[in-house]
Coordinates of C-alpha atoms in Angstrom, one line a residue:
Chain A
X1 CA 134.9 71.1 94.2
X2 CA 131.1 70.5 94.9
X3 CA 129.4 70.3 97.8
X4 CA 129.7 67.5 100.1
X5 CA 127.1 64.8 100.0
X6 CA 126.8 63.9 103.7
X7 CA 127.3 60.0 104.2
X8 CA 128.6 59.7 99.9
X9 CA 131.7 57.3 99.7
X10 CA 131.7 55.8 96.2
X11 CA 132.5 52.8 95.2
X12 CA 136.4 54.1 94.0
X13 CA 136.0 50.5 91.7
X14 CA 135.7 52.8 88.4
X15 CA 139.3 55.2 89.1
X16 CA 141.0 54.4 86.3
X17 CA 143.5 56.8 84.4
X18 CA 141.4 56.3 81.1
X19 CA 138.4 57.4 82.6
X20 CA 137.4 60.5 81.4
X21 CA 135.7 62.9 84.0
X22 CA 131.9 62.0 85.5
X23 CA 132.2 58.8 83.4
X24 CA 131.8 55.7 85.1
X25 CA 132.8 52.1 83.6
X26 CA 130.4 49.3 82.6
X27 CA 130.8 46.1 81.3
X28 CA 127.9 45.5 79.6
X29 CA 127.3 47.0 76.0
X30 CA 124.3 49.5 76.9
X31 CA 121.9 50.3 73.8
X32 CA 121.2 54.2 73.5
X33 CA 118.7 55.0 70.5
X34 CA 116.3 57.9 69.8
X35 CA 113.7 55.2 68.4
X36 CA 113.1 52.0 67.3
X37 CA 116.2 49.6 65.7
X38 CA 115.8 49.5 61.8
X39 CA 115.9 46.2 60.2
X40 CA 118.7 46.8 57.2
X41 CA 118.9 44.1 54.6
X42 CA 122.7 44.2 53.5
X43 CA 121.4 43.9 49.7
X44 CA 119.7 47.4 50.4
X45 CA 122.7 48.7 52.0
X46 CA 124.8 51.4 50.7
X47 CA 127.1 54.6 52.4
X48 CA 127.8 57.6 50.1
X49 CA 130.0 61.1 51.0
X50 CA 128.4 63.6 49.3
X51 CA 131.0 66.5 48.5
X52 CA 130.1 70.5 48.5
X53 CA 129.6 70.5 44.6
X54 CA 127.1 67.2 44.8
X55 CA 129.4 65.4 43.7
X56 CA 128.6 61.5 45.1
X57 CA 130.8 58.7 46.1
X58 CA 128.9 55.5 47.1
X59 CA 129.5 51.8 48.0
X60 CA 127.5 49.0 48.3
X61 CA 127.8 46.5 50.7
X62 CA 130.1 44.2 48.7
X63 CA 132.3 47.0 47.5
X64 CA 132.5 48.2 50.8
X65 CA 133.4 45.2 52.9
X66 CA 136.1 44.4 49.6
X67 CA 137.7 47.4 51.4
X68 CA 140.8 46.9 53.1
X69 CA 139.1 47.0 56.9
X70 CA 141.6 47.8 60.4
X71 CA 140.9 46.0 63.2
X72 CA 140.8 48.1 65.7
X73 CA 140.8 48.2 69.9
X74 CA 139.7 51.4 71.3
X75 CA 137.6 52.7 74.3
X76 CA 134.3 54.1 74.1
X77 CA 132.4 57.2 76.3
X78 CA 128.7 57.8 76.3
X79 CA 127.4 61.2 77.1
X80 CA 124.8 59.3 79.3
X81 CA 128.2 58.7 81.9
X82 CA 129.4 55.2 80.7
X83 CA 132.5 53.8 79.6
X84 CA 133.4 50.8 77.9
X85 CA 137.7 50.2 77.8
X86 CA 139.2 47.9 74.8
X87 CA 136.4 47.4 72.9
X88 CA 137.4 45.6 69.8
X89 CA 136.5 46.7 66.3
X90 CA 136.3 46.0 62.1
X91 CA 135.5 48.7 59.6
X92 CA 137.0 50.7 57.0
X93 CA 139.1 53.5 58.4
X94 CA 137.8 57.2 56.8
X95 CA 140.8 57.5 55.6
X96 CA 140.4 55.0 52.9
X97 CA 137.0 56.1 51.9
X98 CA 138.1 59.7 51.3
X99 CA 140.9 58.9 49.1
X100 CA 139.8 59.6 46.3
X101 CA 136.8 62.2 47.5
X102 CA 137.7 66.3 46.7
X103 CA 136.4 68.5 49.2
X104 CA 137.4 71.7 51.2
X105 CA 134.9 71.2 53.4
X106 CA 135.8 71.1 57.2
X107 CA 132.8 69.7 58.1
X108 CA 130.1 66.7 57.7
X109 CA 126.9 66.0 58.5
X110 CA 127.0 62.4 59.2
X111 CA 123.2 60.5 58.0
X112 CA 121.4 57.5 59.4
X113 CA 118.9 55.3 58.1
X114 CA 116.1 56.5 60.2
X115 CA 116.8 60.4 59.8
X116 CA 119.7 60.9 62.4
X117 CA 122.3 62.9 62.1
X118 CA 125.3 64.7 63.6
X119 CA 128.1 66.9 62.9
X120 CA 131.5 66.3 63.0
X121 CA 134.9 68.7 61.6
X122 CA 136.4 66.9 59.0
X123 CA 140.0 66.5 60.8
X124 CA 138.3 64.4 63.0
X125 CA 137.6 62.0 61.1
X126 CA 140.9 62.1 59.4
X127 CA 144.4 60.5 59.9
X128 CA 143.3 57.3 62.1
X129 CA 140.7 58.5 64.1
X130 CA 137.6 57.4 62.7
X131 CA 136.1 54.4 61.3
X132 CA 132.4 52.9 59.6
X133 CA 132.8 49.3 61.8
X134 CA 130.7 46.4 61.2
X135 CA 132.0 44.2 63.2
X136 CA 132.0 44.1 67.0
X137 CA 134.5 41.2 68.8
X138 CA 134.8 39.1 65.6
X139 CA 131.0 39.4 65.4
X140 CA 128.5 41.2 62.8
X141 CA 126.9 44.0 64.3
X142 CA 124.0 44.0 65.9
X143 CA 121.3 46.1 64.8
X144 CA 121.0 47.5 68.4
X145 CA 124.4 48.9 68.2
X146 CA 124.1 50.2 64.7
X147 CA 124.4 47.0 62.2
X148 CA 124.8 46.5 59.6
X149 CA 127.1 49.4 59.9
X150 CA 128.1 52.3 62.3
X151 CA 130.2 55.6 62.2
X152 CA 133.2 55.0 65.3
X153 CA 134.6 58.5 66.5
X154 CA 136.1 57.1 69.7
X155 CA 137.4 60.3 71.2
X156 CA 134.4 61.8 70.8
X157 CA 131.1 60.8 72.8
X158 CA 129.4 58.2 71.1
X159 CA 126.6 60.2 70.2
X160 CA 128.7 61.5 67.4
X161 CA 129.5 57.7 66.4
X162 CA 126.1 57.7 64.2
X163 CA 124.4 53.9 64.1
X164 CA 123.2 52.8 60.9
X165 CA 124.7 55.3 59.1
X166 CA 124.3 55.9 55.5
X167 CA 126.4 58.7 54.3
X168 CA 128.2 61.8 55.1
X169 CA 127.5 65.0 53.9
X170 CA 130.4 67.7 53.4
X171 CA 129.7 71.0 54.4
X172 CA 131.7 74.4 54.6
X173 CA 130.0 75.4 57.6
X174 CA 129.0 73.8 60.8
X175 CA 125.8 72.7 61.4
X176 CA 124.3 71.3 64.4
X177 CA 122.6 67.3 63.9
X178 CA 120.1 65.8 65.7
X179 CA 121.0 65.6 70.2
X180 CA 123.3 69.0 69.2
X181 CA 119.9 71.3 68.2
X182 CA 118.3 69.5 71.2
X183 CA 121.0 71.1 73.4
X184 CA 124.1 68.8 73.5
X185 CA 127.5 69.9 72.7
X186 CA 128.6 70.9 69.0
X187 CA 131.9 69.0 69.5
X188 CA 131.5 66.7 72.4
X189 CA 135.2 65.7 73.8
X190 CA 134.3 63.3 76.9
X191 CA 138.1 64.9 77.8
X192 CA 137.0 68.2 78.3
X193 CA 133.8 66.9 79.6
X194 CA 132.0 68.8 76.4
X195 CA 128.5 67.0 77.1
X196 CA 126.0 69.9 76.7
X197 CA 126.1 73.7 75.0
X198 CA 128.4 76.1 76.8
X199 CA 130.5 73.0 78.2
Chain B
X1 CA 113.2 66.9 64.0
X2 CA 114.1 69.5 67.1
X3 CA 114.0 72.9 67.3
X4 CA 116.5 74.1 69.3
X5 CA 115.8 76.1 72.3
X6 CA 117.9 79.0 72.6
X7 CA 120.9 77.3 74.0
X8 CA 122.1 78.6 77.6
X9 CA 124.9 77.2 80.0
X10 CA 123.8 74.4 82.2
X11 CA 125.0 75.0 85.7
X12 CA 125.7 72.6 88.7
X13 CA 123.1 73.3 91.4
X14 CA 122.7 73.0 94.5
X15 CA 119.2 71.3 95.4
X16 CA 118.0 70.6 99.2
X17 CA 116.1 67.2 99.6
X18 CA 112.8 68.9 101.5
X19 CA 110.9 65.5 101.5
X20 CA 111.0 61.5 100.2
X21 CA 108.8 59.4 99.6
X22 CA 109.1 55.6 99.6
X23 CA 107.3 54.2 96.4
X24 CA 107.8 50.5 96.4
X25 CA 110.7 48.6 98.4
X26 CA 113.1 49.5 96.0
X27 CA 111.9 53.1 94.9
X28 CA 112.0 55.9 96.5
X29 CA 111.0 59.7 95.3
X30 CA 113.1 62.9 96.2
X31 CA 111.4 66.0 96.5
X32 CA 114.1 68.9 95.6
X33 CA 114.1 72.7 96.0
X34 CA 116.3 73.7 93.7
X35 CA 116.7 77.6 93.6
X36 CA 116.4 79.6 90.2
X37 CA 115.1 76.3 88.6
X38 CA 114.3 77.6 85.0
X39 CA 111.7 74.7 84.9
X40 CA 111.2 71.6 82.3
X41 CA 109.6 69.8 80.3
X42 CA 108.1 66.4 80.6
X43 CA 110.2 63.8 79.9
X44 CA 114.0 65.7 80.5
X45 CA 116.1 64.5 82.5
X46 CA 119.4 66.1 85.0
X47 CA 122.5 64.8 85.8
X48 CA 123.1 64.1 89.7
X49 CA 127.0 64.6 90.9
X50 CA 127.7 63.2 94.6
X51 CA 131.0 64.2 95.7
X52 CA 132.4 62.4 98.8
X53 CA 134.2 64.3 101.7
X54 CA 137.5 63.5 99.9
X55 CA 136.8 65.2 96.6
X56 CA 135.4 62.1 94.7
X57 CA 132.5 62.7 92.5
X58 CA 130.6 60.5 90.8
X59 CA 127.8 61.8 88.2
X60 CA 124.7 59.6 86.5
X61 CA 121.1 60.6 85.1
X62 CA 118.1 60.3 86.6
X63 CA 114.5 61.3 84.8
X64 CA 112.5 64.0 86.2
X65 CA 109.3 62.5 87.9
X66 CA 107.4 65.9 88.2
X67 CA 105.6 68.0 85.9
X68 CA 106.3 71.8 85.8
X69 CA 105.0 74.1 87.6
X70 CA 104.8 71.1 90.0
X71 CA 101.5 70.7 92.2
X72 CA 103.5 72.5 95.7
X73 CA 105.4 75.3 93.4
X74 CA 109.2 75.3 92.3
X75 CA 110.4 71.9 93.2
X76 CA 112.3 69.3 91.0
X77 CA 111.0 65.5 91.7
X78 CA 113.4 62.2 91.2
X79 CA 112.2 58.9 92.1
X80 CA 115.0 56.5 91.8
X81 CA 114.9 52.7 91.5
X82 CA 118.1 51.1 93.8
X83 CA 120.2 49.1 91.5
X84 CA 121.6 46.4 94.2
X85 CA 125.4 46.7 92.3
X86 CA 124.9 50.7 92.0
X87 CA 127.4 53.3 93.6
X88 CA 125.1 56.4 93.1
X89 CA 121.5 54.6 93.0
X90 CA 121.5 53.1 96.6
X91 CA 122.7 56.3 98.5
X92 CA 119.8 58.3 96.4
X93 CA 117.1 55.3 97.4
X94 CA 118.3 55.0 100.7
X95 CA 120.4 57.0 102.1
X96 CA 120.2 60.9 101.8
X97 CA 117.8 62.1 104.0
X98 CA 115.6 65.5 104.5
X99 CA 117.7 68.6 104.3
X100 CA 120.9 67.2 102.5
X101 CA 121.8 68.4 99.6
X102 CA 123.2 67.3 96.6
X103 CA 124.1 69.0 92.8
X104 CA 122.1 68.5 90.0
X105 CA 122.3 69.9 86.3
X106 CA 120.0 70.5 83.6
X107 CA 116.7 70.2 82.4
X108 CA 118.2 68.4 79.7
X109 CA 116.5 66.6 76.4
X110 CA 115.2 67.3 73.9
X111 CA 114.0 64.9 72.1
X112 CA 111.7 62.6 74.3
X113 CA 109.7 65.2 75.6
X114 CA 105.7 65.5 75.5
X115 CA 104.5 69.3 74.4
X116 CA 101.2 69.8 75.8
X117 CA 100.4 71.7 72.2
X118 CA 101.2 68.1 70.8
X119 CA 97.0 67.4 69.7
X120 CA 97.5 63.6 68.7
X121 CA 96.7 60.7 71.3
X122 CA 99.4 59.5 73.8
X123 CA 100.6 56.1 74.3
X124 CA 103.3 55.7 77.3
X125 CA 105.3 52.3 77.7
X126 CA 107.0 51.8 80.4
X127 CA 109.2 49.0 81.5
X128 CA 109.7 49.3 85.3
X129 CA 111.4 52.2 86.4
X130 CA 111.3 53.6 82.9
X131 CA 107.7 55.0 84.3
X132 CA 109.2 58.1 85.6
X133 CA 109.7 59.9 83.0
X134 CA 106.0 58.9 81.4
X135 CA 104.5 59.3 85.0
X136 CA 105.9 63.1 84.6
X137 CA 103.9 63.0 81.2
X138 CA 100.7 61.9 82.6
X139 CA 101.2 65.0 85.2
X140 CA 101.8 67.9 83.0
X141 CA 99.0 66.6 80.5
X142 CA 97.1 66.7 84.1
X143 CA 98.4 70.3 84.8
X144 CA 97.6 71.4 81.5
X145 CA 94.2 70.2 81.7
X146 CA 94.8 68.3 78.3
X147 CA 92.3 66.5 76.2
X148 CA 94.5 64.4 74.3
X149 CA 94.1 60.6 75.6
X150 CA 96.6 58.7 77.2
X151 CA 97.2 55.0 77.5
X152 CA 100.1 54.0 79.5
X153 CA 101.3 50.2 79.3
X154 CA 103.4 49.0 82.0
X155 CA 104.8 46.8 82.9
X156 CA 106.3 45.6 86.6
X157 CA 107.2 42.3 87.9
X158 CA 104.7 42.4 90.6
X159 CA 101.9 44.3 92.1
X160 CA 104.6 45.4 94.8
X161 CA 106.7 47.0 92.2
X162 CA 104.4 49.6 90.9
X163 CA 105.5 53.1 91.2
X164 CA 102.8 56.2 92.2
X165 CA 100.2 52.9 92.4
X166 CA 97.6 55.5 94.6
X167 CA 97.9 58.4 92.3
X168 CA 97.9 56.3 89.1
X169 CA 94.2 54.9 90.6
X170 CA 93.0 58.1 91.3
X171 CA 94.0 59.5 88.3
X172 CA 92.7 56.9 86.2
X173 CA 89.0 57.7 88.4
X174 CA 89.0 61.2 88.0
X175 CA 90.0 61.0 84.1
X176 CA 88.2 59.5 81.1
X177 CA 91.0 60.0 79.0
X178 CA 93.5 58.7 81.0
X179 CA 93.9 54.8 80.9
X180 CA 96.5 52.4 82.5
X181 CA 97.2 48.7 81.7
X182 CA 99.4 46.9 84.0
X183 CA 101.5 43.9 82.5
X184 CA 103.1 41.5 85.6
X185 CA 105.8 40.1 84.5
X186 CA 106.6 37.5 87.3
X187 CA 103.5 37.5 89.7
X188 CA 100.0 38.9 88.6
X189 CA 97.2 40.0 91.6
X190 CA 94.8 38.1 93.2
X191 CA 92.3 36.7 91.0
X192 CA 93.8 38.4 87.9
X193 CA 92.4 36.4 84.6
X194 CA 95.6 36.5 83.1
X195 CA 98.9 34.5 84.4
X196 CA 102.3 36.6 84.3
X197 CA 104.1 37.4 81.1
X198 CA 106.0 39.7 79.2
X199 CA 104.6 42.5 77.0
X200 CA 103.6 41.0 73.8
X201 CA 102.1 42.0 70.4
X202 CA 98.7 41.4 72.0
X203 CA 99.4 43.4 75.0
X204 CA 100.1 46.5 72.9
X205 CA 97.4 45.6 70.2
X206 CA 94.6 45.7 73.0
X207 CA 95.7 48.4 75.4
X208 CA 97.1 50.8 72.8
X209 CA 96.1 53.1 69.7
X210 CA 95.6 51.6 66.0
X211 CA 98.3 52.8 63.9
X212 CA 96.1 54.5 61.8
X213 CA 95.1 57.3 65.0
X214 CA 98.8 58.1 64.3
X215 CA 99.6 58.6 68.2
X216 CA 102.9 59.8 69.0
X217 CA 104.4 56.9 71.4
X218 CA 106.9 57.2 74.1
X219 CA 108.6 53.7 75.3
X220 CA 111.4 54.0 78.5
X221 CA 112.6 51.4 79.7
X222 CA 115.7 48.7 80.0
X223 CA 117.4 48.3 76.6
X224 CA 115.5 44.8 75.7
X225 CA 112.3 45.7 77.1
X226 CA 112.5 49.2 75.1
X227 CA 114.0 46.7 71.7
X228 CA 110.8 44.4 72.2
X229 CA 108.0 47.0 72.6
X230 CA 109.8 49.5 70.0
X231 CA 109.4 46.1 67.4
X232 CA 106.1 45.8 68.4
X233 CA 104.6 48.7 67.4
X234 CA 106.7 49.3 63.9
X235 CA 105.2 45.2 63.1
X236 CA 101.5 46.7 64.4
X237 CA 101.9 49.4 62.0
X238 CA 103.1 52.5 63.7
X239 CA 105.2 54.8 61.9
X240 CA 108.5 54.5 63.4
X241 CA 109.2 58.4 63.2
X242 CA 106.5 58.6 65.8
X243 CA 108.3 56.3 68.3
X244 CA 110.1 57.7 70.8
X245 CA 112.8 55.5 73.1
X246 CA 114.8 56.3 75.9
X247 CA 116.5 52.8 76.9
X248 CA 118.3 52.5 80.5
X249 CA 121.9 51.5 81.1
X250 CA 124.9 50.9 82.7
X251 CA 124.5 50.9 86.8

């Protein structure tokens, strides 16, 4: 335990058993970008996966959104300390985009229009637990929270759940993206509190 | 893109409030010793934990305020805007006084982060308290004795709502390459020549670099303030790589 902050109480309005730990729960959507929104005209649109041998799988966005899409209702955990519970979701589970994909890799390097990235093990995005969503409660989007299309890792910190993603790139080894070389967490499970390295 | 720094283990610490400073009605700095601080850079940030005499903790991030090494040696400045439906905010603004303690982690960031070796021209916007980390900016280029201008836009509701008001002034004296532009948002001063508004294309055209000086720009701020001065600059011409945005939520 810490030390004591002399005359600290808390507000106690954020305990909630789906909390992880030093998260706190908001309401509103808060907007967490390294620059400036792009502008992404779905008729320029287009995600690949890139395997280990070069070989190239792509959709654009009418093939993609012709792609049986889950609906989805999970909860949400910035690195920043915020959480967002039942947040509701549409894209197109990984699962379906890698069917037909060969690749030993066990991990990818996740792109964004814009030139973000991130790294994430391939069995995490695997077998239900990760989606590219495009819609956000019954809504399109928004640019500001990754439109026209986003990587969603839930049980990861959202930095990991790349806006405006583009592609994902397989790789045999890890490699750190973007907020990982600039000290965050390779992994980055809110559970084990995994914010920064050595967490 | 980042190079990484050699990645180390970020500890809780413990850091002893040795002075505050009341900045406007609703901000307030906290000077911090903070042993063994391994220093910073302008523009990083630590995460605060509170924990309450029953064990409940509560963590957020706060932007550091100071340069490093600051002005009085080895101590970590915060200067922390009260949000009125906060849990951490208000006790930091208001109620932790001289010698308490509380933990803090890091430096962390980075990303939005000004490297005094950085040559090209400077331009800081800064949506109320999204100054901090920009005011920490304008120090270290001060420290550093640095030549590249700086223009800071910000913008505050009123004249009362501008943080470090007295050293931005004297700073802006004693420097020719340091300029300020204030944008009131709600009430403008006595006599101003220009009613209140929001930051606008204008604003930004007048007070800030062409494109074509390629400055690297740093906008902090609330997430629609941030969204509207971001769009501003990529529609004036500014290479959006060269933007740099740290937006403020949650409570």
């Amino acid at each position: 335990m810490g030390i004591i902050s002399r005359g600290f109480g808390g507000r106690r309005r954020d305990s909630s058993p789906d909390l992880p730990p030093g998260q706190y729960l908001t309401h509103d959507f808060p907007v967490l970008s390294a620059g400036p929104t792009p502008r992404i005209p779905l008729d320029r649109w287009s995600f690949s996966i890139v395997t280990e041998t070069g070989e190239k799988h792509s959709w654009n966005w009418d093939e993609f959104t012709a792609l049986p899409a889950e609906e989805i209702t999970v909860d949400i955990h910035c690195v920043t300390k915020w959480s967002k519970l039942g947040t509701g979701w549409k894209g197109v589970s990984l699962d379906t985009l890698f069917e037909d994909v060969e690749s030993a890799a066990d991990y990818a390097m996740a792109h964004s229009v814009g030139g973000y990235t991130t790294n994430v093990p391939v069995e995490d995005l695997l077998d239900g637990k990760a989606w590219i969503a495009y819609e956000f409660d019954g809504e399109p989007l928004h640019p500001e929270h990754g439109g026209p299309a986003r990587l969603l890792i839930p049980h990861l910190y959202f930095w990991k759940s790349a806006k405006w993603v583009n592609g994902l790139r397989m790789m045999p080894e890890d490699e750190p993206g973007f907020w990982e070389a600039a000290g965050y967490h390779m992994y980055g499970d809110p559970w084990s509190e995994q914010r920064y390295h050595g967490d | 893109m980042v190079r990484a720094a050699v990645p180390r283990r970020l500890t809780w610490r413990v850091a002893t409030v040795v002075d505050t400073r009341q900045e406007t009605s609703s901000a307030r700095t906290l000077v911090l010793d903070v042993p063994d601080w391994p220093g910073h850079l302008p523009g990083q940030h630590v995460d605060v934990r509170l924990t309450a005499e029953d064990g409940y903790t509560a963590q957020r991030s706060y932007s550091i305020a100071s340069a490093w090494p600051s002005d009085d040696g080895g101590q970590v400045e915060l200067t922390i805007q009260r949000l009125e439906d906060g849990e951490v905010s208000p006790y930091l603004a208001d109620v932790v006084a001289k010698g308490d303690q509380i933990e803090l982690r890091g430096p962390v960031g980075g990303w939005f982060v000004w490297r005094e070796k950085q040559p090209a021209p400077v331009l800081l916007i800064a949506g109320g308290s999204g100054v901090v980390p920009l005011m920490a900016m304008i120090r270290a280029r001060g420290l550093a004795r640095g030549r590249q201008p700086f223009r800071l836009i910000y913008s505050v509701r009123t004249p009362e709502d501008v943080c470090f008001a007295d050293e931005l002034r004297r700073r802006v004296r004693d420097d020719p390459g340091l300029d300020v532009h204030f944008v009131y948002t709600r009430k403008a001063p006595e006599g101003s020549p220009v009613p209140p508004k929001r930051i606008d294309v204008a604003a930004v055209n007048s007070h800030g670099w062409p494109p074509d000086f390629q400055p690297d720009c740093f906008v902090c701020g609330p997430t629609s303030f941030v969204e509207t001065a971001a769009d501003i600059l990529v529609a004036l011409g500014h290479d959006p790589k060269r933007i740099r945005t740290e937006r403020f939520g949650g409570a």
